[in-house]
Amino acid sequence: MENKTTGYKMKQYPFPTKRYCQTLDLKDDPTLINEYIKRHSQAEHWQIISEGIKEVGILEMEIYLLGKRLFMIVETPEDFDWDTAFAKLATLPQQREWEEYMSIFQDVEAGATSSEKWKLMDRIFKIYE
């Protein structure tokens, strides 16, 4: 079974990919954090949101949690354009409703879009070529 001590498998693609990393803080409330986790479970996440993420060209999206800090990894084809994709994502069915609903749990400004809430991170270290 995959977990934080045994590691998480990564899907391989037959073409070059790239990765984006983002962070966001949840409200410091264990009840809200547990509910946020529940809302992202296989049983409760909104399938239309996953479909929209794929529609804009995202191959994989993972969210990790430590305390109230979220860390997201987004994998895309090498020719993926972040701004274009997230502008399109914001217009897809139920995306705004999902963002408004998730803001209940997130330490963000009301009405913020996904690209406004999640902050892109700088890579400061790597050990491979």
mmCIF file of N, CA and C in Angstrom:
data_model
loop_
_atom_site.group_PDB
_atom_site.id
_atom_site.type_symbol
_atom_site.label_atom_id
_atom_site.label_comp_id
_atom_site.label_asym_id
_atom_site.label_seq_id
_atom_site.Cartn_x
_atom_site.Cartn_y
_atom_site.Cartn_z
ATOM 1 N N MET A 1 0.837 -1.188 0.000
ATOM 2 C CA MET A 1 0.000 0.000 0.000
ATOM 3 C C MET A 1 0.879 1.247 0.000
ATOM 4 N N GLU A 2 0.519 2.196 -0.831
ATOM 5 C CA GLU A 2 1.271 3.448 -0.890
ATOM 6 C C GLU A 2 0.961 4.303 0.327
ATOM 7 N N ASN A 3 1.990 4.905 0.877
ATOM 8 C CA ASN A 3 1.798 5.884 1.945
ATOM 9 C C ASN A 3 3.069 6.712 2.073
ATOM 10 N N LYS A 4 3.065 7.651 3.006
ATOM 11 C CA LYS A 4 4.190 8.588 3.095
ATOM 12 C C LYS A 4 5.512 7.919 3.440
ATOM 13 N N THR A 5 5.499 6.748 4.043
ATOM 14 C CA THR A 5 6.766 6.094 4.375
ATOM 15 C C THR A 5 7.214 5.095 3.312
ATOM 16 N N THR A 6 6.297 4.589 2.493
ATOM 17 C CA THR A 6 6.689 3.659 1.430
ATOM 18 C C THR A 6 6.789 4.364 0.084
ATOM 19 N N GLY A 7 6.236 5.555 -0.014
ATOM 20 C CA GLY A 7 6.307 6.334 -1.245
ATOM 21 C C GLY A 7 5.073 6.172 -2.109
ATOM 22 N N TYR A 8 4.947 7.069 -3.086
ATOM 23 C CA TYR A 8 3.808 7.092 -3.992
ATOM 24 C C TYR A 8 4.296 6.848 -5.417
ATOM 25 N N LYS A 9 3.659 5.928 -6.103
ATOM 26 C CA LYS A 9 4.036 5.626 -7.482
ATOM 27 C C LYS A 9 3.696 6.812 -8.381
ATOM 28 N N MET A 10 4.502 6.982 -9.413
ATOM 29 C CA MET A 10 4.272 8.039 -10.393
ATOM 30 C C MET A 10 3.968 7.399 -11.731
ATOM 31 N N LYS A 11 3.033 7.952 -12.447
ATOM 32 C CA LYS A 11 2.705 7.468 -13.782
ATOM 33 C C LYS A 11 3.776 7.941 -14.758
ATOM 34 N N GLN A 12 4.157 7.075 -15.673
ATOM 35 C CA GLN A 12 5.139 7.419 -16.699
ATOM 36 C C GLN A 12 4.408 7.712 -18.004
ATOM 37 N N TYR A 13 4.908 8.677 -18.762
ATOM 38 C CA TYR A 13 4.310 9.049 -20.036
ATOM 39 C C TYR A 13 5.331 8.846 -21.138
ATOM 40 N N PRO A 14 4.871 8.514 -22.349
ATOM 41 C CA PRO A 14 5.803 8.274 -23.461
ATOM 42 C C PRO A 14 6.243 9.564 -24.151
ATOM 43 N N PHE A 15 6.137 10.688 -23.446
ATOM 44 C CA PHE A 15 6.523 11.983 -24.003
ATOM 45 C C PHE A 15 7.030 12.838 -22.843
ATOM 46 N N PRO A 16 7.778 13.897 -23.136
ATOM 47 C CA PRO A 16 8.308 14.755 -22.075
ATOM 48 C C PRO A 16 7.199 15.480 -21.307
ATOM 49 N N THR A 17 7.381 15.587 -20.012
ATOM 50 C CA THR A 17 6.430 16.288 -19.154
ATOM 51 C C THR A 17 7.174 17.316 -18.322
ATOM 52 N N LYS A 18 6.393 18.154 -17.665
ATOM 53 C CA LYS A 18 6.971 19.098 -16.710
ATOM 54 C C LYS A 18 6.058 19.158 -15.504
ATOM 55 N N ARG A 19 6.555 19.745 -14.440
ATOM 56 C CA ARG A 19 5.859 19.759 -13.154
ATOM 57 C C ARG A 19 5.770 21.182 -12.626
ATOM 58 N N TYR A 20 4.615 21.478 -12.029
ATOM 59 C CA TYR A 20 4.411 22.729 -11.310
ATOM 60 C C TYR A 20 4.109 22.367 -9.864
ATOM 61 N N CYS A 21 4.588 23.175 -8.936
ATOM 62 C CA CYS A 21 4.330 22.938 -7.515
ATOM 63 C C CYS A 21 3.703 24.199 -6.925
ATOM 64 N N GLN A 22 2.675 23.961 -6.109
ATOM 65 C CA GLN A 22 1.931 25.075 -5.517
ATOM 66 C C GLN A 22 1.677 24.800 -4.040
ATOM 67 N N THR A 23 1.371 25.864 -3.316
ATOM 68 C CA THR A 23 1.038 25.730 -1.907
ATOM 69 C C THR A 23 -0.156 26.615 -1.566
ATOM 70 N N LEU A 24 -0.836 26.224 -0.501
ATOM 71 C CA LEU A 24 -2.000 26.951 -0.009
ATOM 72 C C LEU A 24 -2.198 26.513 1.437
ATOM 73 N N ASP A 25 -2.632 27.420 2.290
ATOM 74 C CA ASP A 25 -2.914 27.064 3.688
ATOM 75 C C ASP A 25 -4.406 26.917 3.908
ATOM 76 N N LEU A 26 -4.761 25.929 4.710
ATOM 77 C CA LEU A 26 -6.137 25.771 5.162
ATOM 78 C C LEU A 26 -6.334 26.580 6.427
ATOM 79 N N LYS A 27 -7.575 26.820 6.774
ATOM 80 C CA LYS A 27 -7.864 27.459 8.057
ATOM 81 C C LYS A 27 -7.412 26.524 9.165
ATOM 82 N N ASP A 28 -6.894 27.083 10.223
ATOM 83 C CA ASP A 28 -6.323 26.291 11.318
ATOM 84 C C ASP A 28 -7.433 25.767 12.227
ATOM 85 N N ASP A 29 -8.207 24.825 11.698
ATOM 86 C CA ASP A 29 -9.343 24.253 12.406
ATOM 87 C C ASP A 29 -9.405 22.766 12.052
ATOM 88 N N PRO A 30 -9.084 21.879 12.995
ATOM 89 C CA PRO A 30 -9.045 20.435 12.700
ATOM 90 C C PRO A 30 -10.339 19.893 12.089
ATOM 91 N N THR A 31 -11.476 20.419 12.492
ATOM 92 C CA THR A 31 -12.748 19.959 11.931
ATOM 93 C C THR A 31 -12.841 20.321 10.452
ATOM 94 N N LEU A 32 -12.466 21.556 10.104
ATOM 95 C CA LEU A 32 -12.487 21.981 8.703
ATOM 96 C C LEU A 32 -11.446 21.220 7.880
ATOM 97 N N ILE A 33 -10.275 20.993 8.447
ATOM 98 C CA ILE A 33 -9.230 20.249 7.733
ATOM 99 C C ILE A 33 -9.708 18.830 7.434
ATOM 100 N N ASN A 34 -10.303 18.170 8.405
ATOM 101 C CA ASN A 34 -10.823 16.815 8.178
ATOM 102 C C ASN A 34 -11.921 16.809 7.116
ATOM 103 N N GLU A 35 -12.754 17.827 7.116
ATOM 104 C CA GLU A 35 -13.811 17.919 6.112
ATOM 105 C C GLU A 35 -13.220 18.167 4.732
ATOM 106 N N TYR A 36 -12.167 18.982 4.644
ATOM 107 C CA TYR A 36 -11.488 19.229 3.371
ATOM 108 C C TYR A 36 -10.925 17.927 2.813
ATOM 109 N N ILE A 37 -10.301 17.144 3.676
ATOM 110 C CA ILE A 37 -9.773 15.842 3.264
ATOM 111 C C ILE A 37 -10.907 14.961 2.746
ATOM 112 N N LYS A 38 -11.997 14.922 3.477
ATOM 113 C CA LYS A 38 -13.156 14.116 3.077
ATOM 114 C C LYS A 38 -13.678 14.550 1.713
ATOM 115 N N ARG A 39 -13.769 15.853 1.478
ATOM 116 C CA ARG A 39 -14.305 16.376 0.219
ATOM 117 C C ARG A 39 -13.402 16.071 -0.976
ATOM 118 N N HIS A 40 -12.147 15.713 -0.721
ATOM 119 C CA HIS A 40 -11.228 15.345 -1.793
ATOM 120 C C HIS A 40 -11.079 13.831 -1.928
ATOM 121 N N SER A 41 -11.846 13.072 -1.176
ATOM 122 C CA SER A 41 -11.771 11.608 -1.260
ATOM 123 C C SER A 41 -12.391 11.122 -2.565
ATOM 124 N N GLN A 42 -12.062 9.895 -2.941
ATOM 125 C CA GLN A 42 -12.640 9.299 -4.152
ATOM 126 C C GLN A 42 -14.157 9.323 -4.098
ATOM 127 N N ALA A 43 -14.717 9.088 -2.948
ATOM 128 C CA ALA A 43 -16.174 9.006 -2.808
ATOM 129 C C ALA A 43 -16.862 10.369 -2.912
ATOM 130 N N GLU A 44 -16.165 11.451 -2.540
ATOM 131 C CA GLU A 44 -16.854 12.742 -2.420
ATOM 132 C C GLU A 44 -16.396 13.842 -3.367
ATOM 133 N N HIS A 45 -15.251 13.655 -4.036
ATOM 134 C CA HIS A 45 -14.825 14.743 -4.928
ATOM 135 C C HIS A 45 -15.783 14.845 -6.108
ATOM 136 N N TRP A 46 -15.854 16.025 -6.687
ATOM 137 C CA TRP A 46 -16.749 16.271 -7.809
ATOM 138 C C TRP A 46 -16.059 15.813 -9.097
ATOM 139 N N GLN A 47 -16.577 14.806 -9.723
ATOM 140 C CA GLN A 47 -15.974 14.254 -10.941
ATOM 141 C C GLN A 47 -15.862 15.296 -12.047
ATOM 142 N N ILE A 48 -16.815 16.199 -12.136
ATOM 143 C CA ILE A 48 -16.779 17.234 -13.179
ATOM 144 C C ILE A 48 -15.548 18.132 -13.025
ATOM 145 N N ILE A 49 -15.067 18.300 -11.810
ATOM 146 C CA ILE A 49 -13.865 19.118 -11.587
ATOM 147 C C ILE A 49 -12.638 18.378 -12.111
ATOM 148 N N SER A 50 -12.548 17.085 -11.823
ATOM 149 C CA SER A 50 -11.435 16.277 -12.356
ATOM 150 C C SER A 50 -11.448 16.261 -13.880
ATOM 151 N N GLU A 51 -12.633 16.164 -14.464
ATOM 152 C CA GLU A 51 -12.752 16.170 -15.924
ATOM 153 C C GLU A 51 -12.280 17.499 -16.500
ATOM 154 N N GLY A 52 -12.619 18.605 -15.846
ATOM 155 C CA GLY A 52 -12.182 19.916 -16.307
ATOM 156 C C GLY A 52 -10.678 20.079 -16.215
ATOM 157 N N ILE A 53 -10.091 19.566 -15.151
ATOM 158 C CA ILE A 53 -8.633 19.618 -14.987
ATOM 159 C C ILE A 53 -7.951 18.903 -16.144
ATOM 160 N N LYS A 54 -8.468 17.741 -16.498
ATOM 161 C CA LYS A 54 -7.908 16.986 -17.630
ATOM 162 C C LYS A 54 -8.170 17.699 -18.951
ATOM 163 N N GLU A 55 -9.345 18.316 -19.078
ATOM 164 C CA GLU A 55 -9.712 19.012 -20.317
ATOM 165 C C GLU A 55 -8.749 20.139 -20.661
ATOM 166 N N VAL A 56 -8.197 20.814 -19.656
ATOM 167 C CA VAL A 56 -7.277 21.926 -19.934
ATOM 168 C C VAL A 56 -5.843 21.448 -20.155
ATOM 169 N N GLY A 57 -5.619 20.128 -20.111
ATOM 170 C CA GLY A 57 -4.306 19.586 -20.454
ATOM 171 C C GLY A 57 -3.473 19.085 -19.301
ATOM 172 N N ILE A 58 -3.999 19.095 -18.088
ATOM 173 C CA ILE A 58 -3.253 18.592 -16.935
ATOM 174 C C ILE A 58 -3.313 17.071 -16.938
ATOM 175 N N LEU A 59 -2.158 16.441 -16.809
ATOM 176 C CA LEU A 59 -2.083 14.984 -16.814
ATOM 177 C C LEU A 59 -2.335 14.399 -15.431
ATOM 178 N N GLU A 60 -1.711 14.975 -14.442
ATOM 179 C CA GLU A 60 -1.808 14.495 -13.065
ATOM 180 C C GLU A 60 -1.870 15.686 -12.125
ATOM 181 N N MET A 61 -2.615 15.515 -11.049
ATOM 182 C CA MET A 61 -2.660 16.531 -10.001
ATOM 183 C C MET A 61 -2.743 15.793 -8.676
ATOM 184 N N GLU A 62 -1.841 16.119 -7.776
ATOM 185 C CA GLU A 62 -1.818 15.507 -6.448
ATOM 186 C C GLU A 62 -1.763 16.604 -5.411
ATOM 187 N N ILE A 63 -2.445 16.380 -4.284
ATOM 188 C CA ILE A 63 -2.393 17.321 -3.165
ATOM 189 C C ILE A 63 -1.903 16.562 -1.941
ATOM 190 N N TYR A 64 -0.940 17.139 -1.236
ATOM 191 C CA TYR A 64 -0.388 16.581 -0.007
ATOM 192 C C TYR A 64 -0.679 17.548 1.130
ATOM 193 N N LEU A 65 -0.719 17.024 2.336
ATOM 194 C CA LEU A 65 -1.065 17.829 3.505
ATOM 195 C C LEU A 65 -0.067 17.600 4.637
ATOM 196 N N LEU A 66 0.347 18.684 5.269
ATOM 197 C CA LEU A 66 1.126 18.644 6.504
ATOM 198 C C LEU A 66 0.573 19.741 7.401
ATOM 199 N N GLY A 67 -0.074 19.329 8.495
ATOM 200 C CA GLY A 67 -0.716 20.309 9.369
ATOM 201 C C GLY A 67 -1.846 20.990 8.619
ATOM 202 N N LYS A 68 -1.704 22.306 8.418
ATOM 203 C CA LYS A 68 -2.706 23.046 7.643
ATOM 204 C C LYS A 68 -2.167 23.470 6.276
ATOM 205 N N ARG A 69 -0.943 23.079 5.965
ATOM 206 C CA ARG A 69 -0.300 23.453 4.701
ATOM 207 C C ARG A 69 -0.556 22.397 3.632
ATOM 208 N N LEU A 70 -1.080 22.843 2.486
ATOM 209 C CA LEU A 70 -1.279 21.983 1.338
ATOM 210 C C LEU A 70 -0.140 22.198 0.347
ATOM 211 N N PHE A 71 0.230 21.121 -0.332
ATOM 212 C CA PHE A 71 1.244 21.153 -1.379
ATOM 213 C C PHE A 71 0.674 20.407 -2.573
ATOM 214 N N MET A 72 0.625 21.058 -3.713
ATOM 215 C CA MET A 72 0.062 20.448 -4.914
ATOM 216 C C MET A 72 1.148 20.273 -5.964
ATOM 217 N N ILE A 73 1.133 19.103 -6.598
ATOM 218 C CA ILE A 73 2.002 18.832 -7.735
ATOM 219 C C ILE A 73 1.102 18.681 -8.959
ATOM 220 N N VAL A 74 1.429 19.413 -10.014
ATOM 221 C CA VAL A 74 0.681 19.363 -11.262
ATOM 222 C C VAL A 74 1.655 18.929 -12.358
ATOM 223 N N GLU A 75 1.343 17.822 -13.032
ATOM 224 C CA GLU A 75 2.175 17.356 -14.138
ATOM 225 C C GLU A 75 1.449 17.607 -15.445
ATOM 226 N N THR A 76 2.202 18.100 -16.423
ATOM 227 C CA THR A 76 1.626 18.491 -17.703
ATOM 228 C C THR A 76 2.555 18.083 -18.841
ATOM 229 N N PRO A 77 2.049 18.099 -20.075
ATOM 230 C CA PRO A 77 2.953 17.951 -21.219
ATOM 231 C C PRO A 77 3.922 19.129 -21.244
ATOM 232 N N GLU A 78 5.032 18.943 -21.898
ATOM 233 C CA GLU A 78 6.073 19.973 -21.933
ATOM 234 C C GLU A 78 5.589 21.278 -22.574
ATOM 235 N N ASP A 79 4.639 21.215 -23.524
ATOM 236 C CA ASP A 79 4.171 22.423 -24.208
ATOM 237 C C ASP A 79 2.975 23.091 -23.520
ATOM 238 N N PHE A 80 2.644 22.674 -22.321
ATOM 239 C CA PHE A 80 1.522 23.213 -21.553
ATOM 240 C C PHE A 80 1.769 24.686 -21.210
ATOM 241 N N ASP A 81 0.723 25.518 -21.370
ATOM 242 C CA ASP A 81 0.813 26.923 -20.992
ATOM 243 C C ASP A 81 -0.081 27.171 -19.773
ATOM 244 N N TRP A 82 0.525 27.486 -18.658
ATOM 245 C CA TRP A 82 -0.171 27.629 -17.371
ATOM 246 C C TRP A 82 -1.289 28.669 -17.432
ATOM 247 N N ASP A 83 -0.972 29.868 -17.879
ATOM 248 C CA ASP A 83 -1.954 30.954 -17.865
ATOM 249 C C ASP A 83 -3.159 30.646 -18.754
ATOM 250 N N THR A 84 -2.907 30.130 -19.930
ATOM 251 C CA THR A 84 -4.000 29.786 -20.847
ATOM 252 C C THR A 84 -4.896 28.707 -20.237
ATOM 253 N N ALA A 85 -4.284 27.675 -19.700
ATOM 254 C CA ALA A 85 -5.039 26.552 -19.139
ATOM 255 C C ALA A 85 -5.897 26.993 -17.954
ATOM 256 N N PHE A 86 -5.330 27.787 -17.054
ATOM 257 C CA PHE A 86 -6.094 28.169 -15.868
ATOM 258 C C PHE A 86 -7.144 29.234 -16.171
ATOM 259 N N ALA A 87 -6.934 30.026 -17.209
ATOM 260 C CA ALA A 87 -7.985 30.938 -17.651
ATOM 261 C C ALA A 87 -9.169 30.135 -18.180
ATOM 262 N N LYS A 88 -8.891 29.086 -18.935
ATOM 263 C CA LYS A 88 -9.957 28.223 -19.447
ATOM 264 C C LYS A 88 -10.631 27.466 -18.303
ATOM 265 N N LEU A 89 -9.837 26.925 -17.387
ATOM 266 C CA LEU A 89 -10.390 26.162 -16.264
ATOM 267 C C LEU A 89 -11.414 26.985 -15.487
ATOM 268 N N ALA A 90 -11.122 28.249 -15.294
ATOM 269 C CA ALA A 90 -12.018 29.125 -14.524
ATOM 270 C C ALA A 90 -13.398 29.278 -15.170
ATOM 271 N N THR A 91 -13.515 28.980 -16.472
ATOM 272 C CA THR A 91 -14.785 29.130 -17.182
ATOM 273 C C THR A 91 -15.582 27.838 -17.289
ATOM 274 N N LEU A 92 -15.007 26.725 -16.868
ATOM 275 C CA LEU A 92 -15.668 25.432 -17.044
ATOM 276 C C LEU A 92 -16.810 25.228 -16.046
ATOM 277 N N PRO A 93 -17.771 24.365 -16.402
ATOM 278 C CA PRO A 93 -18.943 24.134 -15.543
ATOM 279 C C PRO A 93 -18.576 23.742 -14.117
ATOM 280 N N GLN A 94 -19.188 24.394 -13.193
ATOM 281 C CA GLN A 94 -19.113 24.166 -11.752
ATOM 282 C C GLN A 94 -17.745 24.498 -11.132
ATOM 283 N N GLN A 95 -16.792 24.981 -11.921
ATOM 284 C CA GLN A 95 -15.483 25.317 -11.362
ATOM 285 C C GLN A 95 -15.594 26.447 -10.339
ATOM 286 N N ARG A 96 -16.331 27.490 -10.673
ATOM 287 C CA ARG A 96 -16.485 28.616 -9.739
ATOM 288 C C ARG A 96 -17.196 28.161 -8.467
ATOM 289 N N GLU A 97 -18.231 27.338 -8.628
ATOM 290 C CA GLU A 97 -18.954 26.807 -7.474
ATOM 291 C C GLU A 97 -18.021 25.982 -6.581
ATOM 292 N N TRP A 98 -17.162 25.154 -7.198
ATOM 293 C CA TRP A 98 -16.197 24.341 -6.442
ATOM 294 C C TRP A 98 -15.224 25.241 -5.684
ATOM 295 N N GLU A 99 -14.710 26.261 -6.359
ATOM 296 C CA GLU A 99 -13.755 27.175 -5.720
ATOM 297 C C GLU A 99 -14.392 27.903 -4.544
ATOM 298 N N GLU A 100 -15.621 28.346 -4.706
ATOM 299 C CA GLU A 100 -16.322 29.022 -3.613
ATOM 300 C C GLU A 100 -16.551 28.069 -2.447
ATOM 301 N N TYR A 101 -16.926 26.839 -2.744
ATOM 302 C CA TYR A 101 -17.146 25.832 -1.712
ATOM 303 C C TYR A 101 -15.843 25.516 -0.975
ATOM 304 N N MET A 102 -14.747 25.341 -1.716
ATOM 305 C CA MET A 102 -13.468 25.009 -1.092
ATOM 306 C C MET A 102 -12.934 26.167 -0.251
ATOM 307 N N SER A 103 -13.305 27.400 -0.578
ATOM 308 C CA SER A 103 -12.807 28.558 0.173
ATOM 309 C C SER A 103 -13.298 28.556 1.620
ATOM 310 N N ILE A 104 -14.341 27.798 1.906
ATOM 311 C CA ILE A 104 -14.800 27.640 3.293
ATOM 312 C C ILE A 104 -13.680 27.064 4.158
ATOM 313 N N PHE A 105 -12.870 26.207 3.575
ATOM 314 C CA PHE A 105 -11.815 25.492 4.291
ATOM 315 C C PHE A 105 -10.455 26.182 4.180
ATOM 316 N N GLN A 106 -10.287 26.986 3.143
ATOM 317 C CA GLN A 106 -8.983 27.559 2.818
ATOM 318 C C GLN A 106 -8.800 28.946 3.436
ATOM 319 N N ASP A 107 -7.560 29.253 3.785
ATOM 320 C CA ASP A 107 -7.211 30.558 4.332
ATOM 321 C C ASP A 107 -6.912 31.501 3.167
ATOM 322 N N VAL A 108 -8.000 31.934 2.461
ATOM 323 C CA VAL A 108 -7.884 32.732 1.241
ATOM 324 C C VAL A 108 -8.939 33.827 1.229
ATOM 325 N N GLU A 109 -8.781 34.741 0.287
ATOM 326 C CA GLU A 109 -9.769 35.796 0.083
ATOM 327 C C GLU A 109 -11.031 35.212 -0.539
ATOM 328 N N ALA A 110 -12.170 35.668 -0.116
ATOM 329 C CA ALA A 110 -13.440 35.221 -0.692
ATOM 330 C C ALA A 110 -13.487 35.558 -2.178
ATOM 331 N N GLY A 111 -14.007 34.623 -2.971
ATOM 332 C CA GLY A 111 -14.166 34.852 -4.405
ATOM 333 C C GLY A 111 -12.930 34.622 -5.239
ATOM 334 N N ALA A 112 -11.824 34.203 -4.635
ATOM 335 C CA ALA A 112 -10.584 33.989 -5.381
ATOM 336 C C ALA A 112 -10.702 32.768 -6.289
ATOM 337 N N THR A 113 -10.085 32.846 -7.456
ATOM 338 C CA THR A 113 -10.037 31.705 -8.365
ATOM 339 C C THR A 113 -8.935 30.755 -7.914
ATOM 340 N N SER A 114 -8.909 29.584 -8.498
ATOM 341 C CA SER A 114 -7.879 28.607 -8.163
ATOM 342 C C SER A 114 -6.479 29.180 -8.358
ATOM 343 N N SER A 115 -6.262 29.862 -9.483
ATOM 344 C CA SER A 115 -4.929 30.399 -9.765
ATOM 345 C C SER A 115 -4.563 31.563 -8.844
ATOM 346 N N GLU A 116 -5.542 32.183 -8.218
ATOM 347 C CA GLU A 116 -5.261 33.244 -7.249
ATOM 348 C C GLU A 116 -4.987 32.674 -5.860
ATOM 349 N N LYS A 117 -5.596 31.543 -5.539
ATOM 350 C CA LYS A 117 -5.441 30.944 -4.204
ATOM 351 C C LYS A 117 -4.153 30.139 -4.086
ATOM 352 N N TRP A 118 -3.922 29.287 -5.046
ATOM 353 C CA TRP A 118 -2.751 28.417 -5.024
ATOM 354 C C TRP A 118 -1.549 29.206 -5.533
ATOM 355 N N LYS A 119 -0.489 29.271 -4.736
ATOM 356 C CA LYS A 119 0.703 30.043 -5.082
ATOM 357 C C LYS A 119 1.782 29.126 -5.636
ATOM 358 N N LEU A 120 2.258 29.456 -6.838
ATOM 359 C CA LEU A 120 3.332 28.685 -7.449
ATOM 360 C C LEU A 120 4.610 28.825 -6.625
ATOM 361 N N MET A 121 5.329 27.722 -6.519
ATOM 362 C CA MET A 121 6.545 27.681 -5.704
ATOM 363 C C MET A 121 7.778 27.653 -6.602
ATOM 364 N N ASP A 122 8.882 28.179 -6.091
ATOM 365 C CA ASP A 122 10.168 28.130 -6.782
ATOM 366 C C ASP A 122 10.918 26.868 -6.372
ATOM 367 N N ARG A 123 11.493 26.177 -7.358
ATOM 368 C CA ARG A 123 12.353 25.043 -7.037
ATOM 369 C C ARG A 123 13.713 25.604 -6.644
ATOM 370 N N ILE A 124 14.223 25.174 -5.510
ATOM 371 C CA ILE A 124 15.510 25.680 -5.036
ATOM 372 C C ILE A 124 16.590 24.603 -4.989
ATOM 373 N N PHE A 125 16.226 23.329 -5.271
ATOM 374 C CA PHE A 125 17.204 22.254 -5.206
ATOM 375 C C PHE A 125 16.731 21.076 -6.037
ATOM 376 N N LYS A 126 17.689 20.423 -6.710
ATOM 377 C CA LYS A 126 17.429 19.146 -7.374
ATOM 378 C C LYS A 126 18.732 18.377 -7.447
ATOM 379 N N ILE A 127 18.643 17.052 -7.543
ATOM 380 C CA ILE A 127 19.867 16.253 -7.588
ATOM 381 C C ILE A 127 20.035 15.483 -8.889
ATOM 382 N N TYR A 128 19.173 15.709 -9.858
ATOM 383 C CA TYR A 128 19.260 15.026 -11.145
ATOM 384 C C TYR A 128 19.522 16.035 -12.250
ATOM 385 N N GLU A 129 19.978 15.540 -13.378
ATOM 386 C CA GLU A 129 20.272 16.397 -14.535
ATOM 387 C C GLU A 129 19.040 16.595 -15.364
#
